[in-house]
CSV table of C-alpha atoms in Angstrom, one decimal:
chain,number,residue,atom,x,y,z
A,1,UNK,CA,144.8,30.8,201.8
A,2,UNK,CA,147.6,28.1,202.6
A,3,UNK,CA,149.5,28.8,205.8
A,4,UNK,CA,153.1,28.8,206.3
A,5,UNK,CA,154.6,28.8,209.7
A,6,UNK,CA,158.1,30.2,210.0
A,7,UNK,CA,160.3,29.8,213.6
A,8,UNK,CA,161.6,31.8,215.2
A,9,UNK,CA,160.5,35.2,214.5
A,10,UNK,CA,163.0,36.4,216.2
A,11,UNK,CA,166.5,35.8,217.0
A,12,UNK,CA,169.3,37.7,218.5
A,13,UNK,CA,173.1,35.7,218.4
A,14,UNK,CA,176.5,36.7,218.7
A,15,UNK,CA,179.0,37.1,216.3
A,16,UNK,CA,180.5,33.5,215.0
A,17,UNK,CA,177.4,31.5,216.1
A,18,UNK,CA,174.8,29.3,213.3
A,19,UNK,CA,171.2,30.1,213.7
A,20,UNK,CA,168.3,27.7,212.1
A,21,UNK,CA,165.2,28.9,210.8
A,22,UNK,CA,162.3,26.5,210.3
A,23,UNK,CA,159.7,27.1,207.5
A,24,UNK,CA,156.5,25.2,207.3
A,25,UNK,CA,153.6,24.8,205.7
A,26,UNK,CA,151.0,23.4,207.7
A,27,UNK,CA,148.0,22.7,205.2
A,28,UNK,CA,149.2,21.5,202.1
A,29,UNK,CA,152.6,20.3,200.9
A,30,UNK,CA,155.0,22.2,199.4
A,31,UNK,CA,157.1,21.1,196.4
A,32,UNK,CA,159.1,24.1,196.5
A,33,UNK,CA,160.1,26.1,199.0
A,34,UNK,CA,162.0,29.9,198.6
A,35,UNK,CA,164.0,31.9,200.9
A,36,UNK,CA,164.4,35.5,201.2
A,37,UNK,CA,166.3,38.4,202.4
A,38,UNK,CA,164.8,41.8,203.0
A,39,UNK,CA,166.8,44.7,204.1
A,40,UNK,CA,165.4,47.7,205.5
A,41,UNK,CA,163.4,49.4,202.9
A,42,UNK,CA,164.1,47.7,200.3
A,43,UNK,CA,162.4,45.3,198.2
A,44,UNK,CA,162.2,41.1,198.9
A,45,UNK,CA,165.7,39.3,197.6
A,46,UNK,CA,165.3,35.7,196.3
A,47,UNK,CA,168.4,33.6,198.2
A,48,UNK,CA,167.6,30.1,196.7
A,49,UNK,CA,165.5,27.8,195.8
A,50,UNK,CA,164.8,24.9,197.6
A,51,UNK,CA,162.9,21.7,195.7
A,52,UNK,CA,162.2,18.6,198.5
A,53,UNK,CA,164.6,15.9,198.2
A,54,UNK,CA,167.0,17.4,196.5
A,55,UNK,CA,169.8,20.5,196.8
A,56,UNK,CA,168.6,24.2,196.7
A,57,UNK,CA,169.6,26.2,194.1
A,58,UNK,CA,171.1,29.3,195.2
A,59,UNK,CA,170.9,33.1,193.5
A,60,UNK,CA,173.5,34.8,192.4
A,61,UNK,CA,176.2,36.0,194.8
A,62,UNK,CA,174.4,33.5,197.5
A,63,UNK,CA,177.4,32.1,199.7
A,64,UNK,CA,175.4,28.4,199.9
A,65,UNK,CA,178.3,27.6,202.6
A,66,UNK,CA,177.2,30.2,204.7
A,67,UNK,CA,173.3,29.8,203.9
A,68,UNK,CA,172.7,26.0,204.5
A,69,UNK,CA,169.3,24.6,202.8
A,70,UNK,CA,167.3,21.4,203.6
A,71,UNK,CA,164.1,20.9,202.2
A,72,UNK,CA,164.0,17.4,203.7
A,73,UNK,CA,159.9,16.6,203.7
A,74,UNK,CA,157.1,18.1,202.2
A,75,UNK,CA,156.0,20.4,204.5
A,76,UNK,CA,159.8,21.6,206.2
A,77,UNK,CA,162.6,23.7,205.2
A,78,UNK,CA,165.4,25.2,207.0
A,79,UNK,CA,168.2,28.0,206.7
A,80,UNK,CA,171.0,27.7,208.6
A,81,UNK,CA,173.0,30.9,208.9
A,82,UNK,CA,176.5,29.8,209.5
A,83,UNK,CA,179.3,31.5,211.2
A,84,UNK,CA,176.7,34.8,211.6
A,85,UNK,CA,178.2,38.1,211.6
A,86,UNK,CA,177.0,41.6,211.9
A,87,UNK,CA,176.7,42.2,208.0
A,88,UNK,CA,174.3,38.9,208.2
A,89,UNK,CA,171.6,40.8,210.4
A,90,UNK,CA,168.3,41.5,208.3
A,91,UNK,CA,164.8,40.1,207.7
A,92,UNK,CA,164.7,36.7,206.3
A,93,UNK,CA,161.4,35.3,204.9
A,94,UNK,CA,160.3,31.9,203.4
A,95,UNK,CA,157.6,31.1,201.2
A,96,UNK,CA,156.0,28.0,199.7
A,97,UNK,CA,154.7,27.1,196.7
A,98,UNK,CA,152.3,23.8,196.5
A,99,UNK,CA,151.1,23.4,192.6
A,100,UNK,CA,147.8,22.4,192.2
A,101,UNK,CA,145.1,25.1,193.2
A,102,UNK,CA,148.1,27.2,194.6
A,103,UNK,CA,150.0,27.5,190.7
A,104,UNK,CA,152.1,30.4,191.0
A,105,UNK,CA,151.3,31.5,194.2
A,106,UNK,CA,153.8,31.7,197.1
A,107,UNK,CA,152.3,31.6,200.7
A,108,UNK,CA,154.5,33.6,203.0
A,109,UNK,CA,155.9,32.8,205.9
A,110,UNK,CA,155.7,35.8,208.9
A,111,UNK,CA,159.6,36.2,208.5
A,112,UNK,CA,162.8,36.0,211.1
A,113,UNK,CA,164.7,39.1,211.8
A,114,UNK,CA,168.0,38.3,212.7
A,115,UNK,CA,170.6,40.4,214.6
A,116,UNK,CA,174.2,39.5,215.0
A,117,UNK,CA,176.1,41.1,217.8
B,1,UNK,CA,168.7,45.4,186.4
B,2,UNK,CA,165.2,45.7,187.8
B,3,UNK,CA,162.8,44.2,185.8
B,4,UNK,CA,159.9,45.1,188.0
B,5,UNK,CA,159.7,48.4,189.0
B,6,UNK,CA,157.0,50.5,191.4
B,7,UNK,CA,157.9,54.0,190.8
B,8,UNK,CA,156.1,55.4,193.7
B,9,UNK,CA,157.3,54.6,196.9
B,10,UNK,CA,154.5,55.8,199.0
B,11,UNK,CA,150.7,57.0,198.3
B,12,UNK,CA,148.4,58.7,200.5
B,13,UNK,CA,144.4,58.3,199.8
B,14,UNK,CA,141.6,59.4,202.0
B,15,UNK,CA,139.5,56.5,203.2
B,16,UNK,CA,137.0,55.6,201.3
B,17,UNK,CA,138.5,56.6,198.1
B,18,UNK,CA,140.2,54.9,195.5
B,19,UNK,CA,143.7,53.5,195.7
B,20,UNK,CA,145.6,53.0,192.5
B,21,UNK,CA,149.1,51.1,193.3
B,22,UNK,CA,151.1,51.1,189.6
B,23,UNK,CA,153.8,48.8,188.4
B,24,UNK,CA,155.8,48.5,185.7
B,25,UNK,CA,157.9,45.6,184.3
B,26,UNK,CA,160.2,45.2,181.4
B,27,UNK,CA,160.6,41.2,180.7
B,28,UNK,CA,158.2,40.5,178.2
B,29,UNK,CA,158.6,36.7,179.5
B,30,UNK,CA,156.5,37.2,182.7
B,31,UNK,CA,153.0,35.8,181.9
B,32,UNK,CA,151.7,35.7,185.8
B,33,UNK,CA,151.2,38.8,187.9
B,34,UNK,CA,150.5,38.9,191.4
B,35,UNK,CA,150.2,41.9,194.2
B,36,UNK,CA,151.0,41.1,197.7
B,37,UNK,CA,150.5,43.6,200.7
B,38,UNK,CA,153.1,43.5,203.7
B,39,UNK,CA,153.0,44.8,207.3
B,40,UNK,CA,156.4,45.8,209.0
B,41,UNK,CA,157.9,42.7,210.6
B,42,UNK,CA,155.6,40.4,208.9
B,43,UNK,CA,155.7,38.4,205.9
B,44,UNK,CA,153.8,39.1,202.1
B,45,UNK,CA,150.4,38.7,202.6
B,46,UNK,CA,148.9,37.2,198.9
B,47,UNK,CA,145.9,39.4,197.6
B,48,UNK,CA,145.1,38.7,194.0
B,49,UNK,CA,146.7,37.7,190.8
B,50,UNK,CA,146.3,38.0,186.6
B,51,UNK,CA,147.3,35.7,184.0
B,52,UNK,CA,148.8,37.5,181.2
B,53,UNK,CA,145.8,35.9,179.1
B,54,UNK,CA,143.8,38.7,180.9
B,55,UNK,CA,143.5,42.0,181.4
B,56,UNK,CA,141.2,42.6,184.4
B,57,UNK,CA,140.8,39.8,187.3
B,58,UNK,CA,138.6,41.2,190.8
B,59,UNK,CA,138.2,39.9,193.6
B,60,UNK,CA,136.1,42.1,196.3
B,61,UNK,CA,137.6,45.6,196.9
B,62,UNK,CA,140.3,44.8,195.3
B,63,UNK,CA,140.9,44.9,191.0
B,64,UNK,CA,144.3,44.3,189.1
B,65,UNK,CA,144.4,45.6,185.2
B,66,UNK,CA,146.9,44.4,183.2
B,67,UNK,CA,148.1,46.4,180.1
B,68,UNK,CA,150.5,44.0,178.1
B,69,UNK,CA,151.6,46.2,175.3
B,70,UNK,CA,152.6,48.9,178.0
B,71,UNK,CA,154.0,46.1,180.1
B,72,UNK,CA,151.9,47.4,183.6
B,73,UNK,CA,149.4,46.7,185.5
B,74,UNK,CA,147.4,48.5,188.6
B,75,UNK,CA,145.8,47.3,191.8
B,76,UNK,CA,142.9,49.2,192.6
B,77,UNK,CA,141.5,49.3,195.9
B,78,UNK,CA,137.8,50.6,196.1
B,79,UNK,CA,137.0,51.6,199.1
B,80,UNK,CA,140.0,52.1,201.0
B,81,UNK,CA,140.3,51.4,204.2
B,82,UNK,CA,142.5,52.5,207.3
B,83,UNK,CA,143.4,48.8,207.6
B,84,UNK,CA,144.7,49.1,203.7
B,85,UNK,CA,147.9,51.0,205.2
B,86,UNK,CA,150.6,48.7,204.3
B,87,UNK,CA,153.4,48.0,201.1
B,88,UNK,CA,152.2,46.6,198.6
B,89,UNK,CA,154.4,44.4,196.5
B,90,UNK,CA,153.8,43.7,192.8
B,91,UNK,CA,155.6,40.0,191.5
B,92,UNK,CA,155.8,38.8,188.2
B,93,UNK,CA,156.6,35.3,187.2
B,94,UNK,CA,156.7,32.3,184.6
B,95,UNK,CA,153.6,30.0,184.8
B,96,UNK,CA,153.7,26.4,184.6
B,97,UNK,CA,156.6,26.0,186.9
B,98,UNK,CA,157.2,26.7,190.4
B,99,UNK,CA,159.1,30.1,189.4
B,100,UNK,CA,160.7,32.3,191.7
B,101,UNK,CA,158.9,35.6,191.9
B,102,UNK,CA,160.5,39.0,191.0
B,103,UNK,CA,159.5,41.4,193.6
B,104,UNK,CA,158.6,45.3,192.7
B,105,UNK,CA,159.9,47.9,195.4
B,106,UNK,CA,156.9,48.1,196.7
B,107,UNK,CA,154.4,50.8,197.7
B,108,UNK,CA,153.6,52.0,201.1
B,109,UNK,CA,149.8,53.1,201.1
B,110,UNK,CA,148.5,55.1,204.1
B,111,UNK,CA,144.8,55.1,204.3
B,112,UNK,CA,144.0,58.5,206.4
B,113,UNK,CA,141.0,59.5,208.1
């Protein structure tokens, strides 16, 4: 299958600071790109969608100030975490989706756990 | 509202057995079914998928049925293994466009000696 890398996998910041997190795909290229939130035990939350070139489309009850989105090539997205606070802290997880052989399948990326002191 | 729903949250199977992983969904618009397995701290690993214009799709160990008048479908895994212990995540989606996926809660599946 196609492989997604996502940086860091983990990342420890205090309260106030932005955090990036890098998703790539690294044999194919992605025309969409998703981000996710996963807390503990639960099930994976879709945050927004993010098409390259143009502006993500966030869920519902997404703050997109808080959760910056660039999609800027084919094969790289990032999430910036603004202004991180505790209540931020969980698992976040990209995937990507390339058409083609790949329709309907999201590749995964092996997640970021994020804490907020 | 949770349109896709895995009513067991955890399964226990002797290995070598059968493992049957249920899920249920309610949106009669989802046409493309997929089951994912995840390790703690790890991202969705993709395992196999049916189109609703299908009712059965295998690959390997691993079988999905798809019931569309009861709106569910099953992962069977035949034999299991130890390395089988993980959740398993059901998704449905749209096809034809690069549709965000609607995650079940998953199921955690212990494989046991």
């Amino acid at each position: 299958g196609a492989v997604v890398s996502q940086h860091p996998s983990w990342v420890i910041c205090k309260s106030g600071t932005s955090v990036k997190i890098e998703c790539r795909s690294l044999d194919f290229q992605a025309t969409t790109m998703f981000w996710y939130r996963q807390f503990p035990k639960q099930s994976l939350m879709l945050m927004a969608t993010s098409n390259e070139g143009s502006k993500a489309t966030y869920e519902q009850g997404v703050e997109k100030d808080k959760f910056l989105i660039n999609h800027a090539s084919l094969t790289l997205s990032t999430l910036t975490v603004t202004s991180a606070h505790p209540e931020d802290s969980s698992f976040y997880i990209c995937s990507a989706w390339g058409g083609g052989e790949a329709k309907n399948i999201q590749y995964f990326g092996a997640g970021t756990r994020l804490s907020v002191l | 509202d949770q349109q896709v729903k895995q009513n067991s949250p955890s399964l226990s199977v002797q290995e070598g057995r059968i493992s049957i992983l249920n899920c249920d969904y309610t949106n009669s618009m989802f046409d493309y079914f997929l089951w994912y397995k995840k390790y703690p701290a790890e991202g969705p690993t993709f395992l196999i998928s049916i189109s609703s214009i299908k009712d059965k799709n295998e690959d390997g160990r691993f079988t999905v049925f798809l019931n569309k008048s009861a709106k569910h479908l099953s992962l069977h895994i035949v034999p299991s293994q130890p390395g089988d212990s993980a959740v398993y995540f059901c998704a449905a989606s749209y096809t034809g466009t690069a549709s965000k996926l609607t995650f079940g809660t998953g199921t955690r599946l212990q494989v046991t000696l």
